[in-house]
CSV table of C-alpha atoms in Angstrom, one decimal:
chain,number,residue,atom,x,y,z
O,154,MET,CA,8.6,-20.3,16.7
O,155,LYS,CA,9.8,-16.8,17.5
O,156,LYS,CA,7.7,-14.7,19.8
O,157,VAL,CA,7.6,-11.1,18.4
O,158,LEU,CA,6.2,-7.9,19.9
O,159,PHE,CA,5.4,-4.9,17.7
O,160,LEU,CA,5.0,-1.7,19.7
O,161,ILE,CA,3.4,1.4,18.2
O,162,HIS,CA,2.0,4.6,19.6
O,163,ASP,CA,-1.5,3.8,18.3
O,164,LEU,CA,-3.3,2.2,15.3
O,165,GLY,CA,-5.0,5.3,14.0
O,166,GLY,CA,-5.6,6.1,10.3
O,167,GLY,CA,-2.0,6.9,9.3
O,168,GLY,CA,0.1,5.1,6.7
O,169,ALA,CA,2.6,3.5,9.1
O,170,GLU,CA,-0.3,2.2,11.2
O,171,LYS,CA,-2.0,0.7,8.1
O,172,VAL,CA,1.1,-1.0,6.8
O,173,LEU,CA,1.9,-2.5,10.3
O,174,VAL,CA,-1.5,-4.2,10.2
O,175,ASN,CA,-0.8,-5.5,6.7
O,176,LEU,CA,2.5,-6.8,7.7
O,177,VAL,CA,1.6,-8.7,10.9
O,178,ASN,CA,-1.6,-10.1,9.3
O,179,HIS,CA,0.6,-11.8,6.7
O,180,LEU,CA,3.6,-13.0,8.8
O,181,ASP,CA,3.6,-16.8,8.8
O,182,PRO,CA,1.7,-17.8,12.0
O,183,GLU,CA,3.6,-21.2,12.0
O,184,ARG,CA,6.9,-19.3,12.5
O,185,PHE,CA,6.0,-16.1,14.3
O,186,ASP,CA,3.8,-15.7,17.4
O,187,VAL,CA,2.9,-12.0,17.0
O,188,THR,CA,1.6,-9.5,19.5
O,189,VAL,CA,0.8,-5.9,18.6
O,190,GLN,CA,0.9,-3.5,21.5
O,191,VAL,CA,-0.4,0.1,21.3
O,192,LEU,CA,0.4,2.7,23.9
O,193,PHE,CA,-3.0,4.2,23.3
O,194,GLY,CA,-6.0,2.3,22.1
O,195,GLY,CA,-9.1,3.2,20.0
O,196,GLY,CA,-7.4,3.5,16.7
O,197,THR,CA,-9.4,2.8,13.6
O,198,ASN,CA,-7.0,0.2,12.2
O,199,GLU,CA,-7.3,-2.0,15.3
O,200,ARG,CA,-10.4,-3.7,13.8
O,201,PHE,CA,-8.4,-5.0,10.8
O,202,LEU,CA,-6.0,-7.1,12.8
O,203,LYS,CA,-6.6,-10.8,12.1
O,204,ASP,CA,-7.9,-13.0,15.0
O,205,HIS,CA,-4.6,-14.8,15.6
O,206,ILE,CA,-2.8,-11.5,16.2
O,207,LYS,CA,-2.8,-10.6,19.9
O,208,LEU,CA,-3.7,-6.9,20.6
O,209,VAL,CA,-2.5,-5.3,23.9
O,210,ARG,CA,-3.5,-1.7,24.9
O,211,VAL,CA,-1.4,0.0,27.5
O,212,PHE,CA,-4.1,2.7,27.9
O,213,PRO,CA,-7.6,2.5,26.4
O,214,ARG,CA,-7.4,5.9,24.7
O,215,MET,CA,-5.1,8.8,24.0
O,216,ILE,CA,-3.9,10.7,27.0
O,217,PRO,CA,-3.1,14.5,26.7
O,218,ALA,CA,0.6,15.5,27.1
O,219,ASN,CA,1.7,11.9,27.0
O,220,THR,CA,5.1,12.7,25.5
O,221,TYR,CA,5.8,15.0,28.4
O,222,TRP,CA,4.9,12.6,31.2
O,223,MET,CA,6.6,9.7,29.6
O,224,LYS,CA,9.9,11.6,29.7
O,225,LEU,CA,9.6,11.7,33.5
O,226,LEU,CA,10.4,8.0,33.5
O,227,THR,CA,13.6,6.3,32.1
O,228,PRO,CA,13.3,4.0,29.1
O,229,ALA,CA,14.0,1.0,31.4
O,230,ALA,CA,11.2,2.1,33.8
O,231,LEU,CA,8.8,2.5,30.9
O,232,HIS,CA,9.6,-0.9,29.5
O,233,LYS,CA,9.0,-2.6,32.9
O,234,LEU,CA,5.8,-0.7,33.3
O,235,PHE,CA,4.4,-1.4,29.8
O,236,VAL,CA,5.9,-4.8,28.6
O,237,LYS,CA,4.8,-7.6,30.8
O,238,GLU,CA,5.9,-10.7,28.9
O,239,HIS,CA,9.2,-12.0,27.5
O,240,TYR,CA,9.6,-11.8,23.7
O,241,ASP,CA,12.4,-13.1,21.4
O,242,ILE,CA,12.2,-10.0,19.3
O,243,GLU,CA,10.7,-6.6,20.3
O,244,VAL,CA,10.0,-4.1,17.5
O,245,SER,CA,9.3,-0.4,17.8
O,246,TYR,CA,7.4,0.2,14.6
O,247,LEU,CA,7.8,3.9,14.7
O,248,GLU,CA,10.5,6.3,15.8
O,249,GLY,CA,9.8,8.4,18.9
O,250,PRO,CA,8.0,7.3,22.1
O,251,SER,CA,7.7,3.6,21.1
O,252,ALA,CA,11.5,3.5,20.3
O,253,ARG,CA,12.2,5.0,23.7
O,254,VAL,CA,10.2,2.3,25.4
O,255,ILE,CA,11.7,-0.7,23.5
O,256,SER,CA,15.2,0.6,23.9
O,257,GLY,CA,14.7,0.1,27.7
O,258,CYS,CA,14.5,-3.7,27.4
O,259,GLU,CA,17.2,-5.1,29.7
O,260,ASP,CA,16.8,-8.8,28.7
O,261,PRO,CA,20.0,-9.8,26.9
O,262,ASP,CA,18.2,-12.6,25.1
O,263,THR,CA,15.7,-10.3,23.4
O,264,LYS,CA,16.6,-8.7,20.0
O,265,LEU,CA,15.5,-5.2,19.5
O,266,ILE,CA,14.4,-3.6,16.2
O,267,CYS,CA,13.3,-0.1,15.3
O,268,TRP,CA,11.5,0.9,12.2
O,269,ILE,CA,12.2,4.4,10.9
O,270,HIS,CA,9.4,5.8,8.7
O,271,SER,CA,10.1,9.5,8.3
O,272,ILE,CA,12.8,12.1,7.8
O,273,GLN,CA,13.0,14.4,10.8
O,274,GLY,CA,15.7,16.8,9.4
O,275,SER,CA,17.8,17.4,12.5
O,276,PRO,CA,19.1,15.7,15.7
O,277,GLU,CA,16.8,17.9,17.8
O,278,ARG,CA,13.7,16.9,15.9
O,279,ILE,CA,14.6,13.2,16.0
O,280,ALA,CA,15.1,13.6,19.8
O,281,ALA,CA,11.7,15.4,20.3
O,282,SER,CA,10.3,12.5,22.3
O,283,PHE,CA,13.5,12.0,24.3
O,284,ARG,CA,14.9,13.9,27.2
O,285,SER,CA,17.9,15.1,25.1
O,286,VAL,CA,19.8,14.4,21.9
O,287,ASP,CA,22.3,12.4,24.0
O,288,GLU,CA,19.6,10.2,25.5
O,289,CYS,CA,18.1,9.8,22.0
O,290,LYS,CA,21.4,8.6,20.6
O,291,GLN,CA,21.9,6.2,23.5
O,292,CYS,CA,18.4,4.7,23.0
O,293,TYR,CA,18.8,4.2,19.2
O,294,GLY,CA,22.2,2.7,19.9
O,295,ALA,CA,20.6,0.0,22.0
O,296,PHE,CA,18.9,-1.6,19.0
O,297,ASP,CA,20.2,-4.6,17.2
O,298,ARG,CA,18.8,-3.5,13.8
O,299,LEU,CA,17.4,-0.3,12.3
O,300,ILE,CA,14.9,-0.7,9.5
O,301,PHE,CA,14.3,2.1,7.1
O,302,VAL,CA,11.3,2.4,4.7
O,303,SER,CA,13.5,3.9,2.0
O,304,GLN,CA,17.1,4.5,1.2
O,305,LYS,CA,16.7,8.2,1.7
O,306,VAL,CA,15.2,7.8,5.1
O,307,GLY,CA,18.1,5.7,6.2
O,308,GLU,CA,20.7,8.1,4.8
O,309,GLU,CA,19.1,11.1,6.5
O,310,PHE,CA,18.6,9.4,9.8
O,311,MET,CA,22.2,8.2,10.0
O,312,ARG,CA,23.5,11.6,9.1
O,313,ASN,CA,21.6,13.2,11.9
O,314,MET,CA,21.8,10.4,14.5
O,315,PRO,CA,24.9,8.3,13.7
O,316,VAL,CA,24.8,5.1,15.7
O,317,HIS,CA,26.8,1.9,15.4
O,318,VAL,CA,23.8,-0.3,14.5
O,319,PRO,CA,23.2,-2.3,11.3
O,320,GLY,CA,20.6,-0.7,9.1
O,321,GLN,CA,18.5,-2.2,6.4
O,322,VAL,CA,15.8,-1.0,3.9
O,323,LEU,CA,12.6,-2.9,3.8
O,324,TYR,CA,9.6,-1.6,1.8
O,325,ASN,CA,6.1,-1.2,3.3
O,326,THR,CA,3.6,-4.1,3.0
O,327,VAL,CA,0.5,-3.2,1.1
O,328,GLU,CA,-2.3,-5.7,0.4
O,329,SER,CA,-2.1,-5.6,-3.4
O,330,ALA,CA,-4.7,-8.2,-4.1
O,331,VAL,CA,-7.2,-6.8,-1.6
O,332,ILE,CA,-6.6,-3.3,-3.0
O,333,ARG,CA,-7.3,-4.3,-6.5
O,334,GLU,CA,-10.5,-6.1,-5.4
O,335,LYS,CA,-11.7,-3.1,-3.4
O,336,ALA,CA,-11.0,-0.8,-6.3
O,337,LEU,CA,-13.9,-2.5,-8.2
O,338,GLU,CA,-16.5,-1.4,-5.6
O,339,LYS,CA,-18.9,1.3,-6.8
O,340,VAL,CA,-18.7,5.0,-5.9
O,341,GLU,CA,-21.5,7.4,-5.3
O,342,ASP,CA,-23.7,8.1,-8.4
O,343,GLY,CA,-22.9,11.5,-9.9
O,344,LEU,CA,-19.6,12.0,-8.0
O,345,PHE,CA,-17.4,12.1,-11.0
O,346,SER,CA,-18.0,14.0,-14.2
O,347,PRO,CA,-16.7,12.6,-17.5
O,348,GLU,CA,-15.9,16.1,-18.6
O,349,GLU,CA,-13.5,16.8,-15.8
O,350,LYS,CA,-9.9,15.7,-15.1
O,351,LYS,CA,-10.1,14.0,-11.8
O,352,LEU,CA,-7.2,14.5,-9.4
O,353,ALA,CA,-6.8,12.5,-6.1
O,354,ALA,CA,-4.8,13.1,-3.0
O,355,VAL,CA,-4.9,10.8,0.0
O,356,GLY,CA,-3.5,11.3,3.6
O,357,THR,CA,-3.9,12.8,7.0
O,358,MET,CA,-4.7,16.5,6.6
O,359,LYS,CA,-1.6,18.0,8.3
O,360,PRO,CA,0.8,20.7,7.2
O,361,LEU,CA,3.5,18.3,5.9
O,362,LYS,CA,1.0,17.0,3.3
O,363,ALA,CA,0.8,20.5,1.8
O,364,PHE,CA,-2.7,20.0,0.4
O,365,ASP,CA,-3.1,23.8,0.4
O,366,ARG,CA,-0.7,24.1,-2.5
O,367,LEU,CA,-2.6,21.4,-4.3
O,368,ILE,CA,-5.8,23.4,-3.8
O,369,ARG,CA,-4.2,26.5,-5.3
O,370,THR,CA,-2.8,24.4,-8.1
O,371,THR,CA,-6.3,23.2,-8.9
O,372,GLY,CA,-7.6,26.8,-9.0
O,373,LYS,CA,-4.8,27.8,-11.3
O,374,LEU,CA,-5.5,25.0,-13.7
O,375,ARG,CA,-9.2,25.9,-13.8
O,376,ARG,CA,-8.4,29.5,-14.6
O,377,GLU,CA,-6.3,28.3,-17.5
O,378,GLY,CA,-9.3,26.4,-18.8
O,379,ILE,CA,-8.2,22.9,-17.7
O,380,PRO,CA,-11.2,21.2,-16.2
O,381,ALA,CA,-9.4,19.8,-13.1
O,382,HIS,CA,-11.4,18.6,-10.1
O,383,LEU,CA,-9.6,17.7,-6.9
O,384,TYR,CA,-10.8,14.9,-4.6
O,385,LEU,CA,-9.2,14.9,-1.1
O,386,LEU,CA,-9.4,11.7,0.9
O,387,GLY,CA,-8.6,11.9,4.6
O,388,ARG,CA,-9.1,14.0,7.8
O,389,GLY,CA,-6.9,15.8,10.2
O,390,PRO,CA,-6.1,19.0,12.0
O,391,GLU,CA,-5.7,21.1,8.8
O,392,GLU,CA,-9.2,20.2,7.4
O,393,GLU,CA,-10.9,23.4,8.6
O,394,ASN,CA,-8.1,25.5,7.2
O,395,LEU,CA,-8.3,23.7,3.9
O,396,ARG,CA,-12.0,24.1,3.7
O,397,ASN,CA,-11.7,27.8,4.4
O,398,LEU,CA,-9.0,28.1,1.7
O,399,VAL,CA,-11.4,26.4,-0.8
O,400,GLN,CA,-14.1,28.9,0.1
O,401,SER,CA,-11.9,31.9,-0.1
O,402,LEU,CA,-10.7,30.9,-3.5
O,403,ASP,CA,-14.2,30.1,-4.7
O,404,LEU,CA,-13.3,26.6,-5.6
O,405,GLY,CA,-16.2,24.8,-4.0
O,406,ASP,CA,-17.3,23.4,-7.3
O,407,CYS,CA,-14.0,21.8,-8.1
O,408,VAL,CA,-12.6,20.6,-4.8
O,409,THR,CA,-14.4,17.7,-3.0
O,410,PHE,CA,-13.7,16.5,0.5
O,411,LEU,CA,-14.4,12.8,0.7
O,412,GLY,CA,-13.3,12.3,4.3
O,413,TYR,CA,-11.6,9.3,5.8
O,414,THR,CA,-12.6,5.9,4.2
O,415,THR,CA,-11.3,2.4,4.6
O,416,ASN,CA,-11.6,2.0,0.9
O,417,PRO,CA,-10.0,4.9,-0.9
O,418,TYR,CA,-9.0,2.6,-3.8
O,419,ARG,CA,-12.4,2.8,-5.5
O,420,TYR,CA,-11.9,6.5,-5.8
O,421,LEU,CA,-8.2,6.3,-6.8
O,422,ALA,CA,-8.9,3.8,-9.5
O,423,ARG,CA,-11.4,6.1,-11.2
O,424,CYS,CA,-9.2,9.2,-11.0
O,425,ASP,CA,-7.0,10.4,-13.9
O,426,LEU,CA,-4.1,11.3,-11.6
O,427,PHE,CA,-2.9,10.7,-8.1
O,428,ILE,CA,-0.9,13.7,-6.7
O,429,CYS,CA,1.5,13.7,-3.7
O,430,SER,CA,2.1,17.3,-2.8
O,431,SER,CA,4.0,16.6,0.5
O,432,LEU,CA,6.8,18.6,1.9
O,433,THR,CA,8.3,15.4,3.2
O,434,GLU,CA,7.5,11.6,3.2
O,435,GLY,CA,9.1,8.4,4.3
O,436,PHE,CA,7.8,6.0,1.7
O,437,SER,CA,4.4,7.0,0.5
O,438,THR,CA,1.8,4.3,1.1
O,439,ALA,CA,-0.8,6.2,-0.9
O,440,ALA,CA,1.4,6.5,-3.9
O,441,THR,CA,2.1,2.8,-3.8
O,442,GLU,CA,-1.6,2.1,-3.6
O,443,ALA,CA,-2.2,4.4,-6.6
O,444,LEU,CA,0.3,2.4,-8.7
O,445,ILE,CA,-1.3,-0.9,-7.7
O,446,VAL,CA,-4.7,0.3,-9.0
O,447,GLY,CA,-3.1,1.7,-12.1
O,448,THR,CA,-3.5,5.4,-11.5
O,449,PRO,CA,-0.7,7.6,-12.9
O,450,VAL,CA,1.3,9.4,-10.2
O,451,CYS,CA,2.7,13.0,-10.1
O,452,THR,CA,4.7,13.8,-7.0
O,453,THR,CA,7.0,16.3,-5.4
O,454,GLU,CA,10.6,15.2,-4.8
O,455,VAL,CA,10.3,13.5,-1.4
O,456,SER,CA,12.0,10.5,0.2
O,457,GLY,CA,11.3,7.2,-1.5
O,458,MET,CA,9.9,8.5,-4.8
O,459,ARG,CA,13.0,7.9,-6.8
O,460,GLU,CA,13.1,4.3,-5.5
O,461,MET,CA,9.4,3.9,-6.3
O,462,LEU,CA,9.2,5.7,-9.6
O,463,GLY,CA,12.7,5.7,-11.0
O,464,ASP,CA,13.8,8.8,-12.8
O,465,ASN,CA,10.3,9.6,-14.1
O,466,LYS,CA,10.0,6.1,-15.5
O,467,TYR,CA,6.9,5.0,-13.6
O,468,GLY,CA,5.6,8.4,-12.6
O,469,LEU,CA,6.4,12.1,-12.8
O,470,ILE,CA,8.5,13.7,-10.1
O,471,SER,CA,8.7,17.5,-9.8
O,472,GLU,CA,10.9,19.8,-7.6
O,473,ASN,CA,9.4,20.3,-4.2
O,474,ASN,CA,7.8,23.7,-4.6
O,475,GLU,CA,4.3,24.9,-5.6
O,476,GLU,CA,5.2,26.2,-9.1
O,477,ALA,CA,7.0,23.0,-10.1
O,478,LEU,CA,4.1,20.9,-8.8
O,479,TYR,CA,1.7,22.9,-10.8
O,480,GLN,CA,3.8,22.6,-14.0
O,481,GLY,CA,4.1,18.8,-13.4
O,482,VAL,CA,0.3,18.4,-13.0
O,483,LYS,CA,-0.4,20.6,-16.0
O,484,LYS,CA,2.0,18.6,-18.1
O,485,MET,CA,0.4,15.3,-17.1
O,486,LEU,CA,-3.1,16.6,-18.0
O,487,THR,CA,-2.3,18.4,-21.3
O,488,GLU,CA,0.5,16.5,-23.0
O,489,PRO,CA,-1.1,14.1,-25.5
O,490,GLY,CA,-0.7,10.4,-24.5
O,491,LEU,CA,1.1,11.1,-21.3
O,492,LEU,CA,-1.6,9.9,-18.9
O,493,ASP,CA,-2.1,6.8,-20.9
O,494,HIS,CA,1.6,6.1,-20.9
O,495,TYR,CA,1.9,6.5,-17.1
O,496,ARG,CA,-1.2,4.5,-16.5
O,497,GLU,CA,0.5,1.5,-18.2
O,498,LYS,CA,3.7,2.2,-16.3
O,499,ALA,CA,1.8,2.4,-13.0
O,500,MET,CA,0.2,-1.0,-13.5
O,501,GLU,CA,3.7,-2.4,-14.4
O,502,ARG,CA,5.3,-1.0,-11.3
O,503,GLY,CA,2.4,-1.8,-9.0
O,504,LYS,CA,3.2,-5.5,-9.4
O,505,TYR,CA,6.6,-5.0,-7.7
O,506,PHE,CA,5.0,-4.1,-4.4
O,507,SER,CA,3.3,-7.4,-3.7
O,508,VAL,CA,2.5,-8.8,-0.3
O,509,GLU,CA,4.6,-11.9,-1.0
O,510,ASN,CA,7.8,-9.9,-1.8
O,511,THR,CA,7.6,-7.4,1.1
O,512,VAL,CA,6.6,-9.9,3.8
O,513,LYS,CA,9.2,-12.5,2.7
O,514,ALA,CA,11.9,-9.9,3.2
O,515,VAL,CA,10.7,-9.1,6.7
O,516,GLU,CA,10.5,-12.7,7.7
O,517,GLN,CA,14.0,-13.3,6.5
O,518,MET,CA,15.2,-10.3,8.5
O,519,LEU,CA,13.5,-11.5,11.7
O,520,GLU,CA,14.9,-15.0,11.3
O,521,SER,CA,18.4,-13.7,10.7
O,522,LEU,CA,18.7,-12.0,14.0
């Protein structure tokens, strides 16, 4: 049996945090003794870890300016301070602080893996949690394997941070059977109107999700007589700004904030269209979940979408600007038969992202080291 540590910053409500929980819960406990360690405890996804998964918290809750003070110590010093046991494999499940800690492991018998979830765009941004670009390159070069959540993420990372480490693409683990079951749960009476076209967007409310342009798109559709109603699922630092935007555009009757929920699938399944308006993504968990419940997908051109949707085969991909997004959504809502076509294609594609397929690929990778 291999003893495996997964280290992550925290288990908050983000996509990477959710898919980590999905992954470790389904790894074969007869072959892998798994510990999940968080730098900062209290995250909402901690409660979903199965009983056989060991959870270790370095600190009970988030500490302000943690990136700054962690830079005061070397990666080796941080590793000695935080990791108290020997593991056969240590995994940083996010780039950044957890990668810096794991790279400091000095045990030659321990294999090191880093999961890369997002495109940072430049060496300086990749190195934001490190003392310098040189230290960043040295740390990532210490890993035995880099795992990328999409081909595009891998290409961009290696272009900006070229290191001589084998790389591999492994898709995120989503609990497809659980998602379909939860999608059957009821929603609040009167929430959805049969006369409206129901649009859904899911994610942490931060600038990169660009929910603001989706709100403006909804307003433009309404002005053209298309009865669009946007449902936003999630919370985050941009929520107040987004609410103010809705108020300033007088869209309170056609934009609904549903907040954070552990079961967004019941809403997704009842919407006519899922929209990803992001400026950048790694491999969208929310879009994958929409496919699994059979909701058509319209998305901006971000990392992972071509792999997920093909060239508009399983969903509609627009250029990554507000006008193109608006035109894509409008086409989906107004072209006869298009929503029905993509609903069928969503259900077809959703079967590809099964727990069995994604977990098996990870288990094979872990055993090959």
